[in-house]
Tab-separated table of C-alpha atoms and ligand atoms in Angstrom:
chain	number	residue	atom	x	y	z
A	1414	MET	CA	1.713	-10.892	31.787
A	1415	SER	CA	1.888	-7.869	34.065
A	1416	GLU	CA	0.933	-4.379	33.381
A	1417	TYR	CA	4.503	-3.600	33.201
A	1418	GLN	CA	5.785	-6.410	30.781
A	1419	GLU	CA	2.506	-5.802	28.733
A	1420	HIS	CA	3.908	-2.068	28.655
A	1421	LEU	CA	7.333	-3.389	27.627
A	1422	ALA	CA	6.119	-5.617	25.265
A	1423	ARG	CA	4.236	-2.936	23.324
A	1424	LEU	CA	7.214	-0.582	23.336
A	1425	GLU	CA	9.149	-3.163	21.842
A	1426	GLU	CA	6.808	-3.827	19.102
A	1427	LYS	CA	6.451	-0.026	18.573
A	1428	GLN	CA	9.993	0.192	18.014
A	1429	ARG	CA	10.043	-2.605	15.617
A	1430	ALA	CA	7.304	-1.259	13.539
A	1431	TYR	CA	9.390	1.959	13.487
A	1432	ALA	CA	12.405	0.478	12.517
A	1433	GLU	CA	10.646	-1.725	9.669
A	1434	LEU	CA	9.019	1.390	8.337
A	1435	ALA	CA	12.140	3.478	8.400
A	1436	GLU	CA	14.015	0.769	6.452
A	1437	VAL	CA	11.556	0.692	3.584
A	1438	LYS	CA	10.748	4.249	3.630
A	1439	GLU	CA	14.651	5.005	2.977
A	1440	LEU	CA	14.639	2.505	0.173
A	1441	PHE	CA	11.498	3.361	-1.568
A	1442	ALA	CA	12.621	7.034	-1.428
A	1443	SER	CA	15.875	5.874	-3.058
A	1444	ARG	CA	13.588	4.627	-5.915
A	1445	GLY	CA	12.034	8.100	-6.252
A	1446	TRP	CA	8.575	6.590	-5.218
A	1447	PHE	CA	7.796	9.489	-2.615
A	1448	ALA	CA	7.789	12.526	-4.971
A	1449	GLY	CA	6.446	15.528	-3.312
A	1450	THR	CA	5.837	14.169	0.075
A	1451	SER	CA	3.299	11.454	-1.689
A	1452	GLY	CA	2.954	7.721	-0.350
A	1453	ASN	CA	2.514	6.529	2.989
A	1454	LEU	CA	3.611	3.259	4.712
A	1455	SER	CA	1.943	1.409	7.686
A	1456	VAL	CA	2.804	-1.530	9.848
A	1457	ARG	CA	0.587	-3.545	12.194
A	1458	VAL	CA	1.297	-3.408	15.920
A	1459	GLY	CA	0.109	-5.541	18.739
A	1460	GLY	CA	-2.502	-8.263	18.935
A	1461	PHE	CA	-2.396	-8.338	22.741
A	1462	GLU	CA	-5.990	-9.060	22.712
A	1463	PRO	CA	-8.004	-10.469	19.927
A	1464	GLY	CA	-9.409	-7.729	17.859
A	1465	ASP	CA	-7.454	-5.234	19.534
A	1466	PHE	CA	-4.503	-3.872	17.313
A	1467	GLN	CA	-2.935	-0.657	16.095
A	1468	PHE	CA	-0.540	0.522	13.454
A	1469	ALA	CA	2.336	2.256	13.101
A	1470	ILE	CA	2.059	4.818	10.315
A	1471	THR	CA	3.813	7.651	8.567
A	1472	ALA	CA	3.233	11.441	9.669
A	1473	SER	CA	1.390	13.343	6.991
A	1474	GLY	CA	3.097	15.624	4.514
A	1475	LYS	CA	6.639	14.665	5.660
A	1476	ASP	CA	9.433	14.844	3.062
A	1477	LYS	CA	9.767	10.872	3.132
A	1478	SER	CA	13.292	10.937	1.712
A	1479	LYS	CA	14.536	12.261	5.087
A	1480	ARG	CA	14.807	10.611	8.382
A	1481	THR	CA	13.809	12.074	11.509
A	1482	ALA	CA	12.593	11.684	14.784
A	1483	GLU	CA	9.155	12.517	13.832
A	1484	ASP	CA	8.363	10.225	10.851
A	1485	PHE	CA	5.959	7.805	12.579
A	1486	LEU	CA	3.031	7.838	14.990
A	1487	LEU	CA	0.698	4.641	16.433
A	1488	VAL	CA	-2.880	4.762	15.435
A	1489	ASP	CA	-6.135	2.820	16.638
A	1490	GLN	CA	-8.295	0.628	14.283
A	1491	ASN	CA	-10.401	3.932	13.514
A	1492	GLY	CA	-7.301	5.846	12.642
A	1493	LYS	CA	-6.892	8.060	15.852
A	1494	PRO	CA	-3.374	8.506	17.444
A	1495	SER	CA	-3.172	6.181	20.218
A	1496	GLU	CA	-0.601	8.223	22.010
A	1497	PRO	CA	-0.601	11.945	22.944
A	1498	THR	CA	1.446	13.539	19.975
A	1499	ALA	CA	1.524	16.665	18.072
A	1500	LEU	CA	1.993	14.647	14.624
A	1501	LYS	CA	-0.972	14.265	12.319
A	1502	PRO	CA	-1.326	10.610	10.769
A	1503	SER	CA	-1.382	10.379	6.837
A	1504	ALA	CA	-4.311	12.077	5.403
A	1505	GLU	CA	-4.975	8.437	4.000
A	1506	THR	CA	-5.247	6.686	7.101
A	1507	LEU	CA	-8.827	5.465	6.830
A	1508	ILE	CA	-7.817	3.461	3.714
A	1509	HIS	CA	-5.332	1.921	5.745
A	1510	CYS	CA	-7.671	1.000	8.419
A	1511	GLU	CA	-10.171	-0.233	5.861
A	1512	ILE	CA	-7.629	-2.462	4.319
A	1513	TYR	CA	-6.517	-4.146	7.719
A	1514	ARG	CA	-10.106	-4.662	8.508
A	1515	LEU	CA	-10.999	-6.372	5.244
A	1516	THR	CA	-7.721	-8.452	4.832
A	1517	GLY	CA	-6.016	-8.788	8.327
A	1518	ALA	CA	-2.869	-7.360	6.603
A	1519	GLY	CA	0.228	-6.837	8.630
A	1520	ALA	CA	1.760	-4.168	6.634
A	1521	ILE	CA	0.447	-1.704	4.060
A	1522	PHE	CA	2.453	0.549	1.626
A	1523	HIS	CA	1.351	3.196	-0.727
A	1524	ILE	CA	3.365	4.825	-3.455
A	1525	HIS	CA	2.741	7.191	-6.413
A	1526	SER	CA	4.351	6.332	-9.623
A	1527	VAL	CA	4.051	7.529	-13.038
A	1528	TYR	CA	3.414	4.039	-14.341
A	1529	SER	CA	0.615	3.243	-11.939
A	1530	ASN	CA	-0.855	6.807	-12.804
A	1531	VAL	CA	-0.650	6.444	-16.466
A	1532	ILE	CA	-2.039	2.865	-16.566
A	1533	SER	CA	-5.015	3.494	-14.214
A	1534	GLU	CA	-6.203	6.189	-16.670
A	1535	TRP	CA	-5.431	3.982	-19.889
A	1536	PHE	CA	-7.705	1.239	-18.353
A	1537	TRP	CA	-10.127	3.394	-16.356
A	1538	GLU	CA	-13.455	2.572	-18.334
A	1539	ARG	CA	-12.804	-1.129	-17.698
A	1540	ARG	CA	-12.170	-0.486	-13.903
A	1541	SER	CA	-8.942	-3.050	-13.993
A	1542	VAL	CA	-5.862	-3.558	-15.623
A	1543	PRO	CA	-5.409	-7.069	-16.954
A	1544	VAL	CA	-2.229	-8.965	-17.081
A	1545	THR	CA	-1.687	-12.565	-18.106
A	1546	GLY	CA	1.027	-14.837	-17.708
A	1547	VAL	CA	3.639	-12.455	-16.761
A	1548	GLU	CA	6.136	-14.401	-14.583
A	1549	LEU	CA	5.970	-11.558	-11.968
A	1550	ILE	CA	2.398	-12.300	-11.160
A	1551	LYS	CA	3.907	-15.057	-8.976
A	1552	GLY	CA	5.388	-12.285	-6.892
A	1553	LEU	CA	1.611	-11.491	-5.779
A	1554	GLY	CA	1.542	-15.103	-4.557
A	1555	ILE	CA	-0.475	-16.391	-7.521
A	1556	TRP	CA	1.482	-19.387	-8.856
A	1557	GLU	CA	-1.130	-20.997	-11.930
A	1558	GLU	CA	0.501	-21.540	-15.390
A	1559	GLU	CA	-0.620	-18.578	-17.571
A	1560	ALA	CA	-2.362	-16.770	-14.793
A	1561	HIS	CA	-4.833	-14.144	-15.479
A	1562	ILE	CA	-5.372	-10.983	-12.862
A	1563	GLU	CA	-7.542	-7.921	-13.220
A	1564	ILE	CA	-5.879	-5.462	-10.993
A	1565	PRO	CA	-8.783	-3.254	-9.622
A	1566	ILE	CA	-8.951	0.590	-10.138
A	1567	VAL	CA	-11.147	2.923	-7.736
A	1568	PRO	CA	-11.912	6.168	-8.384
A	1569	ASN	CA	-9.906	8.969	-6.550
A	1570	TYR	CA	-11.572	11.752	-4.561
A	1571	ALA	CA	-10.216	14.550	-2.458
A	1572	ASP	CA	-12.441	13.558	0.396
A	1573	ILE	CA	-10.769	10.282	1.549
A	1574	PRO	CA	-13.712	8.722	3.464
A	1575	ARG	CA	-15.577	8.785	-0.014
A	1576	ILE	CA	-12.913	6.359	-1.410
A	1577	VAL	CA	-13.274	3.894	1.431
A	1578	PRO	CA	-16.455	2.247	-0.016
A	1579	GLU	CA	-14.980	2.010	-3.261
A	1580	ILE	CA	-12.152	-0.156	-1.927
A	1581	THR	CA	-14.380	-2.179	-0.068
A	1582	ASP	CA	-16.363	-2.850	-3.336
A	1583	ALA	CA	-13.176	-3.369	-5.427
A	1584	LEU	CA	-11.188	-5.394	-3.266
A	1585	GLN	CA	-10.408	-9.023	-4.616
A	1586	PRO	CA	-9.495	-11.948	-2.150
A	1587	ARG	CA	-6.484	-13.083	-3.876
A	1588	LEU	CA	-4.966	-9.910	-5.045
A	1589	PRO	CA	-3.034	-7.938	-2.449
A	1590	GLY	CA	-3.337	-4.609	-4.066
A	1591	VAL	CA	-5.455	-1.793	-5.315
A	1592	LEU	CA	-4.977	1.040	-7.639
A	1593	LEU	CA	-6.596	4.609	-7.250
A	1594	ARG	CA	-7.203	6.297	-10.578
A	1595	LYS	CA	-4.531	8.813	-11.248
A	1596	HIS	CA	-3.152	8.500	-7.853
A	1597	GLY	CA	-1.179	5.446	-7.045
A	1598	ILE	CA	-1.040	1.804	-5.693
A	1599	TYR	CA	-1.846	0.636	-2.291
A	1600	ALA	CA	-0.344	-3.129	-1.740
A	1601	TRP	CA	-0.147	-5.152	1.252
A	1602	GLY	CA	1.005	-8.517	2.999
A	1603	LYS	CA	1.169	-10.626	6.209
A	1604	ASP	CA	4.281	-8.557	6.980
A	1605	ALA	CA	6.471	-5.950	5.691
A	1606	PHE	CA	8.585	-8.405	3.493
A	1607	GLU	CA	5.576	-9.629	1.756
A	1608	ALA	CA	3.762	-6.039	1.396
A	1609	LYS	CA	7.003	-4.954	-0.384
A	1610	ARG	CA	7.448	-7.958	-2.562
A	1611	HIS	CA	3.609	-7.428	-3.541
A	1612	LEU	CA	4.202	-3.559	-3.959
A	1613	GLU	CA	7.446	-4.411	-6.257
A	1614	SER	CA	5.571	-6.839	-8.205
A	1615	PHE	CA	2.528	-4.466	-9.080
A	1616	GLU	CA	4.990	-1.750	-9.952
A	1617	PHE	CA	7.003	-4.221	-12.442
A	1618	LEU	CA	3.547	-5.257	-13.989
A	1619	PHE	CA	2.578	-1.441	-14.505
A	1620	GLU	CA	5.481	-0.804	-16.433
A	1621	TYR	CA	5.296	-3.921	-18.356
A	1622	VAL	CA	1.915	-3.295	-19.268
A	1623	TYR	CA	2.764	0.335	-20.211
A	1624	ARG	CA	5.546	-0.683	-22.339
A	1625	TRP	CA	4.033	-3.214	-23.850
A	1626	GLU	CA	0.653	-1.122	-24.820
A	1627	LEU	CA	3.145	1.530	-26.270
A	1628	LEU	CA	4.731	-1.083	-28.472
A	1629	GLN	CA	1.433	-2.523	-29.571
A	1630	GLY	CA	0.320	1.401	-30.469
A	1631	SER	CA	3.658	1.592	-32.521
A	1632	ARG	CA	2.905	-1.327	-34.528
A	1633	ARG	CA	-0.424	-0.179	-35.411
B	655	MRU	C1	1.520	15.673	-1.534
B	655	MRU	S1	0.632	14.764	-2.856
B	655	MRU	C2	0.107	13.201	-1.926
B	655	MRU	C3	-1.145	13.220	-0.965
B	655	MRU	O1	-2.104	13.965	-1.296
B	655	MRU	C4	-1.229	11.727	-0.707
B	655	MRU	O2	-2.153	11.168	-1.756
B	655	MRU	C5	-0.464	10.909	-0.321
B	655	MRU	O3	0.036	9.669	-0.612
B	655	MRU	C6	0.360	11.603	1.104
B	655	MRU	O4	-0.172	11.852	2.113
B	655	MRU	P1	0.297	11.811	3.585
B	655	MRU	O5	-0.899	12.601	4.168
B	655	MRU	O6	1.675	12.747	3.637
B	655	MRU	O7	0.284	10.300	3.943
B	656	ZN	ZN1	-1.530	8.955	-2.067
């Protein structure tokens, strides 16, 4: 591939990634999943040379219910902008870097929701949210009969680099997500389609567990 062809291919990949992010961002915003500028999304770009990838990520602090020309930027594997830009990558970019490094994912989506926040606190002492036999566990790619999963919960710190090793320790190979205590859910997949399916499945399971716990309480 000539240098010029490589340049064009990169440009095309970047545009594809931005278009995918814009579509997911609009959909999640319509569900109220980006309250108060929270949440961030990224899609992996590249793989032109082995081990050399970048990702497109939402710019920090934007109103994610609006579509603008300054919604996304490209960063390298260390989370540094890979092109000159006035935009700041998400404050949580280092979490994305670590998840890409550990899982080889193609897309990572993070939202804050009331269900994920409440459930993370309810099960904090256990450090995981137990779920058994709910059909939507299959949405996470786990197809066993009466599957039991424990969705990991990690502590939330204002200093993001402190969260990174917590994620490294807590990740479970078969579970494409991690819950941050009283913060929100990170979910990923091999591409944007799969990451979205995983995120929606987690969110469904959090609401299910929340409502089930409430019902159980009202019976006592
Ligand atoms: C404004 S509350 C949310 C932030 O603190 C953070 O948790 C978040 O998800 C969004 O940060 P951002 O830097 O816009 O990606
Ligand atoms: Zn967040």
